[in-house]
mmCIF file of C-alpha atoms and ligand atoms in Angstrom:
data_model
loop_
_atom_site.group_PDB
_atom_site.id
_atom_site.type_symbol
_atom_site.label_atom_id
_atom_site.label_comp_id
_atom_site.label_asym_id
_atom_site.label_seq_id
_atom_site.Cartn_x
_atom_site.Cartn_y
_atom_site.Cartn_z
ATOM 1 C CA MET Z 1 126.547 114.537 194.517
ATOM 2 C CA LYS Z 2 124.057 112.626 196.627
ATOM 3 C CA ILE Z 3 124.923 110.377 199.578
ATOM 4 C CA LEU Z 4 122.662 107.773 201.159
ATOM 5 C CA LEU Z 5 123.885 107.638 204.774
ATOM 6 C CA LEU Z 6 123.031 104.691 207.018
ATOM 7 C CA GLY Z 7 123.466 105.038 210.772
ATOM 8 C CA GLY Z 8 123.040 108.813 210.558
ATOM 9 C CA ARG Z 9 121.860 109.005 214.177
ATOM 10 C CA GLY Z 10 124.938 107.210 215.527
ATOM 11 C CA MET Z 11 128.163 108.731 216.827
ATOM 12 C CA LEU Z 12 130.113 108.752 213.543
ATOM 13 C CA GLY Z 13 127.027 109.056 211.337
ATOM 14 C CA SER Z 14 125.923 112.278 213.064
ATOM 15 C CA ASP Z 15 129.275 113.960 212.432
ATOM 16 C CA CYS Z 16 129.321 112.672 208.844
ATOM 17 C CA LYS Z 17 125.879 114.185 208.302
ATOM 18 C CA GLU Z 18 127.142 117.545 209.527
ATOM 19 C CA VAL Z 19 130.545 117.593 207.791
ATOM 20 C CA LEU Z 20 129.534 116.014 204.463
ATOM 21 C CA GLY Z 21 126.271 117.978 204.489
ATOM 22 C CA GLU Z 22 128.303 121.155 203.935
ATOM 23 C CA GLU Z 23 129.212 119.943 200.442
ATOM 24 C CA TYR Z 24 126.902 117.148 199.437
ATOM 25 C CA GLU Z 25 123.224 116.309 199.507
ATOM 26 C CA ILE Z 26 122.695 113.811 202.327
ATOM 27 C CA VAL Z 27 119.724 111.500 202.679
ATOM 28 C CA ALA Z 28 119.865 109.775 206.074
ATOM 29 C CA PRO Z 29 116.876 107.557 206.832
ATOM 30 C CA GLU Z 30 116.517 106.316 210.396
ATOM 31 C CA LYS Z 31 116.658 102.615 211.220
ATOM 32 C CA LYS Z 32 112.864 102.447 211.518
ATOM 33 C CA GLU Z 33 112.570 103.757 207.942
ATOM 34 C CA LEU Z 34 115.414 101.723 206.489
ATOM 35 C CA ASP Z 35 116.627 98.674 208.351
ATOM 36 C CA ILE Z 36 119.704 97.495 206.447
ATOM 37 C CA ILE Z 37 118.907 93.857 207.152
ATOM 38 C CA SER Z 38 115.940 94.135 204.773
ATOM 39 C CA TRP Z 39 116.972 93.627 201.142
ATOM 40 C CA ASP Z 40 113.642 95.017 199.926
ATOM 41 C CA LYS Z 41 113.991 98.205 201.980
ATOM 42 C CA VAL Z 42 117.562 98.715 200.767
ATOM 43 C CA ILE Z 43 116.523 98.364 197.121
ATOM 44 C CA GLU Z 44 113.481 100.600 197.650
ATOM 45 C CA ALA Z 45 115.687 103.332 199.143
ATOM 46 C CA LEU Z 46 118.302 103.086 196.385
ATOM 47 C CA GLN Z 47 115.577 103.327 193.762
ATOM 48 C CA ALA Z 48 113.997 106.361 195.426
ATOM 49 C CA VAL Z 49 117.182 108.264 196.362
ATOM 50 C CA LYS Z 50 119.450 107.310 193.431
ATOM 51 C CA PRO Z 51 122.610 108.142 195.389
ATOM 52 C CA ASP Z 52 126.116 108.431 193.983
ATOM 53 C CA ILE Z 53 127.514 107.044 197.237
ATOM 54 C CA VAL Z 54 126.196 104.707 199.930
ATOM 55 C CA LEU Z 55 127.945 105.494 203.231
ATOM 56 C CA ASN Z 56 127.440 102.783 205.839
ATOM 57 C CA CYS Z 57 127.986 103.975 209.413
ATOM 58 C CA ALA Z 58 125.294 101.601 210.711
ATOM 59 C CA ALA Z 59 126.319 98.647 212.840
ATOM 60 C CA PHE Z 60 125.644 96.689 216.003
ATOM 61 C CA THR Z 61 128.485 98.190 218.027
ATOM 62 C CA ASP Z 62 128.022 96.838 221.564
ATOM 63 C CA VAL Z 63 131.080 94.583 221.614
ATOM 64 C CA ASP Z 64 130.054 92.622 224.729
ATOM 65 C CA ALA Z 65 126.414 92.196 223.654
ATOM 66 C CA CYS Z 66 127.670 90.821 220.304
ATOM 67 C CA GLU Z 67 129.053 87.770 222.175
ATOM 68 C CA LYS Z 68 125.546 86.767 223.240
ATOM 69 C CA GLU Z 69 123.468 87.968 220.292
ATOM 70 C CA SER Z 70 124.994 85.961 217.485
ATOM 71 C CA PHE Z 71 121.899 86.134 215.260
ATOM 72 C CA LYS Z 72 121.611 89.927 215.476
ATOM 73 C CA VAL Z 73 125.327 90.528 214.979
ATOM 74 C CA ARG Z 74 125.324 88.475 211.753
ATOM 75 C CA LYS Z 75 122.187 90.165 210.468
ATOM 76 C CA VAL Z 76 123.239 93.775 211.131
ATOM 77 C CA ASN Z 77 127.011 93.603 210.704
ATOM 78 C CA VAL Z 78 127.312 91.114 207.828
ATOM 79 C CA GLU Z 79 124.020 90.709 205.963
ATOM 80 C CA GLY Z 80 123.271 94.458 206.207
ATOM 81 C CA PRO Z 81 126.547 95.505 204.522
ATOM 82 C CA ARG Z 82 126.104 92.689 201.982
ATOM 83 C CA ASN Z 83 122.658 94.046 201.058
ATOM 84 C CA LEU Z 84 124.104 97.536 200.687
ATOM 85 C CA ALA Z 85 127.047 96.259 198.626
ATOM 86 C CA GLN Z 86 124.837 94.235 196.267
ATOM 87 C CA GLY Z 87 122.443 97.177 196.014
ATOM 88 C CA SER Z 88 125.350 99.528 195.238
ATOM 89 C CA ALA Z 89 126.446 97.205 192.452
ATOM 90 C CA ARG Z 90 122.946 97.084 191.005
ATOM 91 C CA PHE Z 91 122.503 100.874 191.105
ATOM 92 C CA ASN Z 92 126.046 101.614 190.048
ATOM 93 C CA CYS Z 93 127.111 103.657 193.056
ATOM 94 C CA LYS Z 94 130.197 103.690 195.243
ATOM 95 C CA MET Z 95 129.993 102.113 198.687
ATOM 96 C CA ILE Z 96 131.917 103.438 201.685
ATOM 97 C CA HIS Z 97 131.911 101.061 204.637
ATOM 98 C CA ILE Z 98 133.314 101.494 208.144
ATOM 99 C CA SER Z 99 135.263 98.629 209.671
ATOM 100 C CA SER Z 100 137.277 98.215 212.830
ATOM 101 C CA ASP Z 101 140.645 97.680 214.501
ATOM 102 C CA TYR Z 102 138.975 94.632 216.122
ATOM 103 C CA VAL Z 103 139.460 92.622 212.894
ATOM 104 C CA PHE Z 104 143.020 92.027 214.191
ATOM 105 C CA ASP Z 105 144.030 89.848 217.138
ATOM 106 C CA GLY Z 106 146.263 92.536 218.684
ATOM 107 C CA ARG Z 107 149.184 90.144 219.224
ATOM 108 C CA LYS Z 108 151.785 92.420 217.623
ATOM 109 C CA ILE Z 109 154.027 93.938 220.278
ATOM 110 C CA PRO Z 110 153.280 97.698 220.646
ATOM 111 C CA PRO Z 111 154.266 100.108 219.247
ATOM 112 C CA GLN Z 112 154.307 97.931 216.126
ATOM 113 C CA PRO Z 113 151.202 98.983 214.205
ATOM 114 C CA TYR Z 114 148.832 97.013 212.002
ATOM 115 C CA PHE Z 115 148.925 97.732 208.264
ATOM 116 C CA GLU Z 116 146.100 97.482 205.740
ATOM 117 C CA ASP Z 117 147.381 94.196 204.296
ATOM 118 C CA ASP Z 118 148.009 92.416 207.615
ATOM 119 C CA THR Z 119 146.042 89.197 208.041
ATOM 120 C CA MET Z 120 142.725 89.649 209.808
ATOM 121 C CA SER Z 121 142.338 87.339 212.792
ATOM 122 C CA PRO Z 122 139.540 88.560 215.080
ATOM 123 C CA ILE Z 123 139.169 87.320 218.663
ATOM 124 C CA SER Z 124 135.587 88.461 219.332
ATOM 125 C CA SER Z 125 132.204 87.958 217.742
ATOM 126 C CA TYR Z 126 132.061 91.697 216.900
ATOM 127 C CA GLY Z 127 135.527 91.527 215.279
ATOM 128 C CA GLN Z 128 134.539 88.422 213.333
ATOM 129 C CA SER Z 129 131.412 90.192 212.033
ATOM 130 C CA LYS Z 130 133.405 93.245 210.952
ATOM 131 C CA MET Z 131 135.888 90.999 209.115
ATOM 132 C CA GLU Z 132 133.019 89.251 207.329
ATOM 133 C CA SER Z 133 131.464 92.620 206.518
ATOM 134 C CA GLU Z 134 134.669 93.591 204.722
ATOM 135 C CA VAL Z 135 134.577 90.381 202.673
ATOM 136 C CA ALA Z 136 130.900 90.962 201.815
ATOM 137 C CA VAL Z 137 131.653 94.509 200.629
ATOM 138 C CA LYS Z 138 134.742 93.502 198.611
ATOM 139 C CA GLU Z 139 132.969 90.604 196.935
ATOM 140 C CA ASN Z 140 129.838 92.517 196.005
ATOM 141 C CA ALA Z 141 130.537 96.221 195.501
ATOM 142 C CA PRO Z 142 132.612 96.972 192.413
ATOM 143 C CA ASN Z 143 133.555 100.446 193.704
ATOM 144 C CA TYR Z 144 134.230 100.418 197.408
ATOM 145 C CA VAL Z 145 136.124 102.167 200.174
ATOM 146 C CA ILE Z 146 136.601 100.295 203.446
ATOM 147 C CA ILE Z 147 137.811 102.384 206.358
ATOM 148 C CA ARG Z 148 139.201 100.635 209.424
ATOM 149 C CA THR Z 149 139.159 102.851 212.462
ATOM 150 C CA GLY Z 150 139.156 102.492 216.240
ATOM 151 C CA TRP Z 151 138.680 104.087 219.670
ATOM 152 C CA LEU Z 152 136.103 106.572 218.415
ATOM 153 C CA TYR Z 153 134.758 109.372 220.596
ATOM 154 C CA GLY Z 154 132.480 112.244 219.696
ATOM 155 C CA ILE Z 155 129.687 114.410 220.993
ATOM 156 C CA HIS Z 156 126.771 112.313 219.766
ATOM 157 C CA GLY Z 157 126.940 108.731 220.990
ATOM 158 C CA ASN Z 158 128.157 106.411 223.708
ATOM 159 C CA ASN Z 159 131.912 106.320 223.968
ATOM 160 C CA PHE Z 160 134.851 106.100 226.370
ATOM 161 C CA VAL Z 161 134.977 109.847 227.175
ATOM 162 C CA ARG Z 162 131.295 109.994 228.008
ATOM 163 C CA SER Z 163 131.335 106.778 229.987
ATOM 164 C CA ILE Z 164 134.289 107.706 232.240
ATOM 165 C CA LEU Z 165 132.628 111.078 233.002
ATOM 166 C CA LYS Z 166 129.276 109.415 233.613
ATOM 167 C CA ASN Z 167 130.735 106.692 235.837
ATOM 168 C CA THR Z 168 132.592 109.105 238.068
ATOM 169 C CA LEU Z 169 130.658 112.385 238.173
ATOM 170 C CA ARG Z 170 127.110 111.073 238.341
ATOM 171 C CA ASN Z 171 127.879 109.017 241.433
ATOM 172 C CA LYS Z 172 130.434 111.512 242.805
ATOM 173 C CA LYS Z 173 133.091 108.799 242.637
ATOM 174 C CA LYS Z 174 136.663 109.897 243.279
ATOM 175 C CA THR Z 175 138.366 106.809 241.865
ATOM 176 C CA LEU Z 176 138.061 104.866 238.632
ATOM 177 C CA LYS Z 177 139.547 101.578 237.436
ATOM 178 C CA VAL Z 178 140.881 101.838 233.896
ATOM 179 C CA VAL Z 179 142.666 99.196 231.859
ATOM 180 C CA ASP Z 180 146.314 99.835 231.097
ATOM 181 C CA ASP Z 181 147.002 96.847 228.854
ATOM 182 C CA GLN Z 182 145.183 97.970 225.699
ATOM 183 C CA MET Z 183 146.916 100.359 223.290
ATOM 184 C CA GLY Z 184 145.268 102.349 220.531
ATOM 185 C CA SER Z 185 144.645 105.797 219.090
ATOM 186 C CA PRO Z 186 141.692 107.834 220.403
ATOM 187 C CA THR Z 187 140.014 109.152 217.255
ATOM 188 C CA TRP Z 188 137.514 112.022 217.064
ATOM 189 C CA THR Z 189 134.501 111.196 214.878
ATOM 190 C CA ARG Z 190 134.542 114.722 213.441
ATOM 191 C CA ARG Z 191 138.126 114.231 212.246
ATOM 192 C CA LEU Z 192 137.171 110.885 210.722
ATOM 193 C CA ALA Z 193 134.262 112.579 208.934
ATOM 194 C CA LEU Z 194 136.773 115.069 207.471
ATOM 195 C CA GLN Z 195 138.911 112.109 206.366
ATOM 196 C CA ILE Z 196 135.898 110.531 204.666
ATOM 197 C CA ARG Z 197 135.245 113.863 202.894
ATOM 198 C CA GLU Z 198 138.850 113.829 201.649
ATOM 199 C CA LEU Z 199 138.505 110.261 200.356
ATOM 200 C CA ILE Z 200 135.293 111.209 198.545
ATOM 201 C CA SER Z 201 136.705 114.365 197.005
ATOM 202 C CA LYS Z 202 139.789 112.526 195.701
ATOM 203 C CA ASP Z 203 137.660 109.622 194.432
ATOM 204 C CA ALA Z 204 139.811 107.097 196.320
ATOM 205 C CA LEU Z 205 139.048 103.369 196.317
ATOM 206 C CA GLY Z 206 140.324 100.489 198.457
ATOM 207 C CA THR Z 207 140.896 99.570 202.096
ATOM 208 C CA PHE Z 208 142.336 102.278 204.342
ATOM 209 C CA HIS Z 209 143.336 102.583 207.982
ATOM 210 C CA ALA Z 210 142.165 105.879 209.488
ATOM 211 C CA THR Z 211 142.896 106.587 213.153
ATOM 212 C CA ALA Z 212 144.486 109.551 214.912
ATOM 213 C CA GLU Z 213 148.276 109.782 214.849
ATOM 214 C CA GLY Z 214 150.179 108.538 217.925
ATOM 215 C CA TYR Z 215 148.907 106.089 220.515
ATOM 216 C CA CYS Z 216 148.372 105.544 224.234
ATOM 217 C CA ASN Z 217 146.728 103.047 226.556
ATOM 218 C CA ARG Z 218 143.202 103.473 227.971
ATOM 219 C CA TYR Z 219 144.631 104.605 231.324
ATOM 220 C CA ARG Z 220 146.567 107.480 229.681
ATOM 221 C CA PHE Z 221 143.491 108.362 227.604
ATOM 222 C CA ALA Z 222 141.381 108.703 230.776
ATOM 223 C CA GLU Z 223 144.159 110.578 232.582
ATOM 224 C CA HIS Z 224 144.361 113.080 229.716
ATOM 225 C CA VAL Z 225 140.590 113.696 229.819
ATOM 226 C CA PHE Z 226 140.459 114.267 233.597
ATOM 227 C CA ARG Z 227 143.581 116.481 233.596
ATOM 228 C CA LYS Z 228 142.306 118.632 230.744
ATOM 229 C CA LEU Z 229 138.916 119.052 232.456
ATOM 230 C CA LYS Z 230 140.637 119.751 235.823
ATOM 231 C CA LEU Z 231 138.759 116.929 237.534
ATOM 232 C CA LYS Z 232 140.394 115.331 240.554
ATOM 233 C CA ILE Z 233 139.726 111.650 239.955
ATOM 234 C CA SER Z 234 142.307 109.127 240.987
ATOM 235 C CA LEU Z 235 142.811 106.334 238.510
ATOM 236 C CA GLN Z 236 143.595 102.723 239.326
ATOM 237 C CA PRO Z 237 145.268 100.709 236.589
ATOM 238 C CA CYS Z 238 143.833 97.287 235.911
ATOM 239 C CA THR Z 239 144.107 94.603 233.247
ATOM 240 C CA MET Z 240 141.384 93.699 230.734
ATOM 241 C CA GLU Z 241 141.319 90.207 232.192
ATOM 242 C CA LYS Z 242 140.624 91.552 235.701
ATOM 243 C CA LEU Z 243 137.821 93.778 234.388
ATOM 244 C CA GLY Z 244 136.063 90.621 233.215
ATOM 245 C CA GLN Z 245 134.184 91.929 230.148
ATOM 246 C CA SER Z 246 132.309 89.306 228.086
ATOM 247 C CA ALA Z 247 134.210 89.948 224.847
ATOM 248 C CA LYS Z 248 137.941 89.544 224.391
ATOM 249 C CA ARG Z 249 139.578 92.675 223.034
ATOM 250 C CA PRO Z 250 142.855 93.021 221.125
ATOM 251 C CA LYS Z 251 145.680 94.387 223.289
ATOM 252 C CA ASN Z 252 147.254 96.247 220.411
ATOM 253 C CA CYS Z 253 144.806 98.374 218.383
ATOM 254 C CA ILE Z 254 147.427 100.636 216.802
ATOM 255 C CA LEU Z 255 146.712 101.085 213.086
ATOM 256 C CA GLU Z 256 149.106 102.790 210.690
ATOM 257 C CA ASN Z 257 147.396 105.005 208.081
ATOM 258 C CA ARG Z 258 149.885 103.786 205.531
ATOM 259 C CA LEU Z 259 147.756 103.954 202.398
ATOM 260 C CA LEU Z 260 146.292 107.365 203.266
ATOM 261 C CA LYS Z 261 149.845 108.674 203.614
ATOM 262 C CA LYS Z 262 151.120 106.923 200.495
ATOM 263 C CA GLN Z 263 148.329 108.505 198.444
ATOM 264 C CA GLY Z 264 148.724 111.959 200.064
ATOM 265 C CA LEU Z 265 145.249 111.761 201.611
ATOM 266 C CA ASN Z 266 145.946 111.614 205.360
ATOM 267 C CA VAL Z 267 144.160 114.395 207.259
ATOM 268 C CA MET Z 268 144.346 112.655 210.646
ATOM 269 C CA VAL Z 269 146.280 114.525 213.379
ATOM 270 C CA ASP Z 270 147.809 113.654 216.758
ATOM 271 C CA TRP Z 271 145.230 112.181 219.165
ATOM 272 C CA GLN Z 272 146.045 114.671 221.931
ATOM 273 C CA LYS Z 273 145.541 117.663 219.635
ATOM 274 C CA ASP Z 274 142.059 116.550 218.589
ATOM 275 C CA LEU Z 275 141.103 115.449 222.095
ATOM 276 C CA ASP Z 276 142.082 118.883 223.457
ATOM 277 C CA THR Z 277 140.005 120.620 220.786
ATOM 278 C CA PHE Z 278 137.049 118.326 221.485
ATOM 279 C CA LEU Z 279 137.265 118.852 225.260
ATOM 280 C CA GLY Z 280 137.739 122.604 224.795
ATOM 281 C CA GLN Z 281 134.565 122.716 222.732
ATOM 282 C CA PHE Z 282 132.376 120.219 224.583
ATOM 283 C CA GLY Z 283 134.097 119.378 227.899
ATOM 284 C CA ASP Z 284 132.226 121.805 230.190
ATOM 285 C CA GLY Z 285 128.872 120.785 228.752
ATOM 286 C CA LEU Z 286 129.659 117.085 229.187
ATOM 287 C CA VAL Z 287 130.776 117.633 232.800
ATOM 288 C CA LYS Z 288 127.589 119.568 233.609
ATOM 289 C CA LYS Z 289 125.405 116.873 232.071
ATOM 290 C CA ALA Z 290 127.314 114.071 233.796
ATOM 291 C CA ARG Z 291 126.890 115.785 237.193
ATOM 292 C CA ALA Z 292 123.184 116.287 236.517
ATOM 293 C CA GLY Z 293 122.825 112.612 235.591
ATOM 294 C CA SER Z 294 121.652 113.445 232.072
ATOM 295 C CA LEU Z 295 124.648 112.191 230.082
HETATM 296 N N1 NAP B 301 132.745 103.241 218.310
HETATM 297 C C1 NAP B 301 133.986 102.850 218.041
HETATM 298 O O1 NAP B 301 134.921 103.051 218.838
HETATM 299 C C2 NAP B 301 134.292 102.164 216.726
HETATM 300 C C3 NAP B 301 135.581 101.643 216.545
HETATM 301 C C4 NAP B 301 135.880 101.023 215.323
HETATM 302 C C5 NAP B 301 134.934 100.946 214.331
HETATM 303 N N2 NAP B 301 133.675 101.445 214.544
HETATM 304 C C6 NAP B 301 132.706 101.327 213.462
HETATM 305 O O2 NAP B 301 132.308 102.627 213.096
HETATM 306 C C7 NAP B 301 130.939 102.627 212.638
HETATM 307 C C8 NAP B 301 130.156 103.669 213.403
HETATM 308 O O3 NAP B 301 130.219 103.373 214.786
HETATM 309 P P1 NAP B 301 129.486 104.266 215.883
HETATM 310 O O4 NAP B 301 130.231 104.078 217.149
HETATM 311 O O5 NAP B 301 129.225 105.632 215.337
HETATM 312 O O6 NAP B 301 128.103 103.481 216.011
HETATM 313 P P2 NAP B 301 126.803 103.840 216.870
HETATM 314 O O7 NAP B 301 126.939 105.161 217.546
HETATM 315 O O8 NAP B 301 126.483 102.633 217.682
HETATM 316 O O9 NAP B 301 125.694 104.014 215.733
HETATM 317 C C9 NAP B 301 125.257 102.929 214.987
HETATM 318 C C10 NAP B 301 124.112 103.376 214.141
HETATM 319 O O10 NAP B 301 123.661 102.239 213.402
HETATM 320 C C11 NAP B 301 122.250 102.258 213.381
HETATM 321 N N3 NAP B 301 121.779 100.894 213.160
HETATM 322 C C12 NAP B 301 121.940 99.809 213.940
HETATM 323 N N4 NAP B 301 121.340 98.742 213.397
HETATM 324 C C13 NAP B 301 120.792 99.162 212.224
HETATM 325 C C14 NAP B 301 120.034 98.523 211.213
HETATM 326 N N5 NAP B 301 119.707 97.232 211.295
HETATM 327 N N6 NAP B 301 119.624 99.271 210.156
HETATM 328 C C15 NAP B 301 119.923 100.575 210.074
HETATM 329 N N7 NAP B 301 120.634 101.231 211.001
HETATM 330 C C16 NAP B 301 121.066 100.536 212.076
HETATM 331 C C17 NAP B 301 121.859 102.787 214.759
HETATM 332 O O11 NAP B 301 120.541 103.255 214.704
HETATM 333 P P3 NAP B 301 119.704 103.637 216.052
HETATM 334 O O12 NAP B 301 120.400 104.825 216.613
HETATM 335 O O13 NAP B 301 118.343 103.924 215.573
HETATM 336 O O14 NAP B 301 119.811 102.409 216.903
HETATM 337 C C18 NAP B 301 122.892 103.899 214.931
HETATM 338 O O15 NAP B 301 122.443 105.078 214.323
HETATM 339 C C19 NAP B 301 130.469 101.186 212.840
HETATM 340 O O16 NAP B 301 130.621 100.481 211.649
HETATM 341 C C20 NAP B 301 131.420 100.612 213.863
HETATM 342 O O17 NAP B 301 131.534 99.212 213.753
HETATM 343 C C21 NAP B 301 133.342 102.054 215.722
#
């Protein structure tokens, strides 16, 4: 089986390349070789590679920048997936597309989770684009898997774990402000790649939620990281409103993996278990790099 992977240099894409590469043939062109906003390039690649599956991990993921760059966000996050979905239909392959917890408004009271069939109601430009990407995939790809996930961290890209280490250790800061009014499930990209492998091997189709089990707020997430790495950083709780980011973010990002469980496909585990494994494997290296200013 052959997979055409888009976004293979990104945080999730890199882990997918590694995990799925153990079983499948992966072709992962870089953005400069295959920009998904170009219909011609997409068709050219599908013709040349003839994949069984198109796996789209490519996206414009800077949530705050998306508020200002409305043209780019539409192009990359909506027209790109539409090109891939229409191309998948033409070349008769399955499309797997990654979506986000930010398609919801987060108004449910935690710990009530969001389910796959809850109404999407995004409150940011990024969330809006991910919702429209889902519609584009559903309307155009006859065989599709949409995976909604959230709070991703991993060894390869920019993420919360890296940024809290960078912000404190590089500047020898002893305190850090972290929001305590956003709840979600920190999810390791490697675990999500294993979940994608499971969905492929069982030939599943449809829209699935896939985040780690359990939940916490950002403050607890940061606290867990610093405690595990034995770093003495004192945390100051703050609200998202006080932090003053450009994009609004949902307060409740808890997703229930209901369909994965119903179909016996859920390989996601408790967030703390995966975070401990990740930090055990990569924590010392990340701390060293952060202190050296090279993270
Ligand atoms: N990060 C999270 O917490 C999170 C949460 C929920 C959902 N998601 C979704 O999960 C997926 C993966 O996210 P991630 O955090 O791994 O993303 P990421 O690290 O930002 O990687 C995105 C990748 O997309 C590529 N890309 C951007 N524009 C492209 C274009 N026009 N054509 C081709 N490739 C393009 C980038 O290429 P370059 O490296 O060359 O720029 C990069 O490799 C995305 O769909 C995202 O919306 C992420």
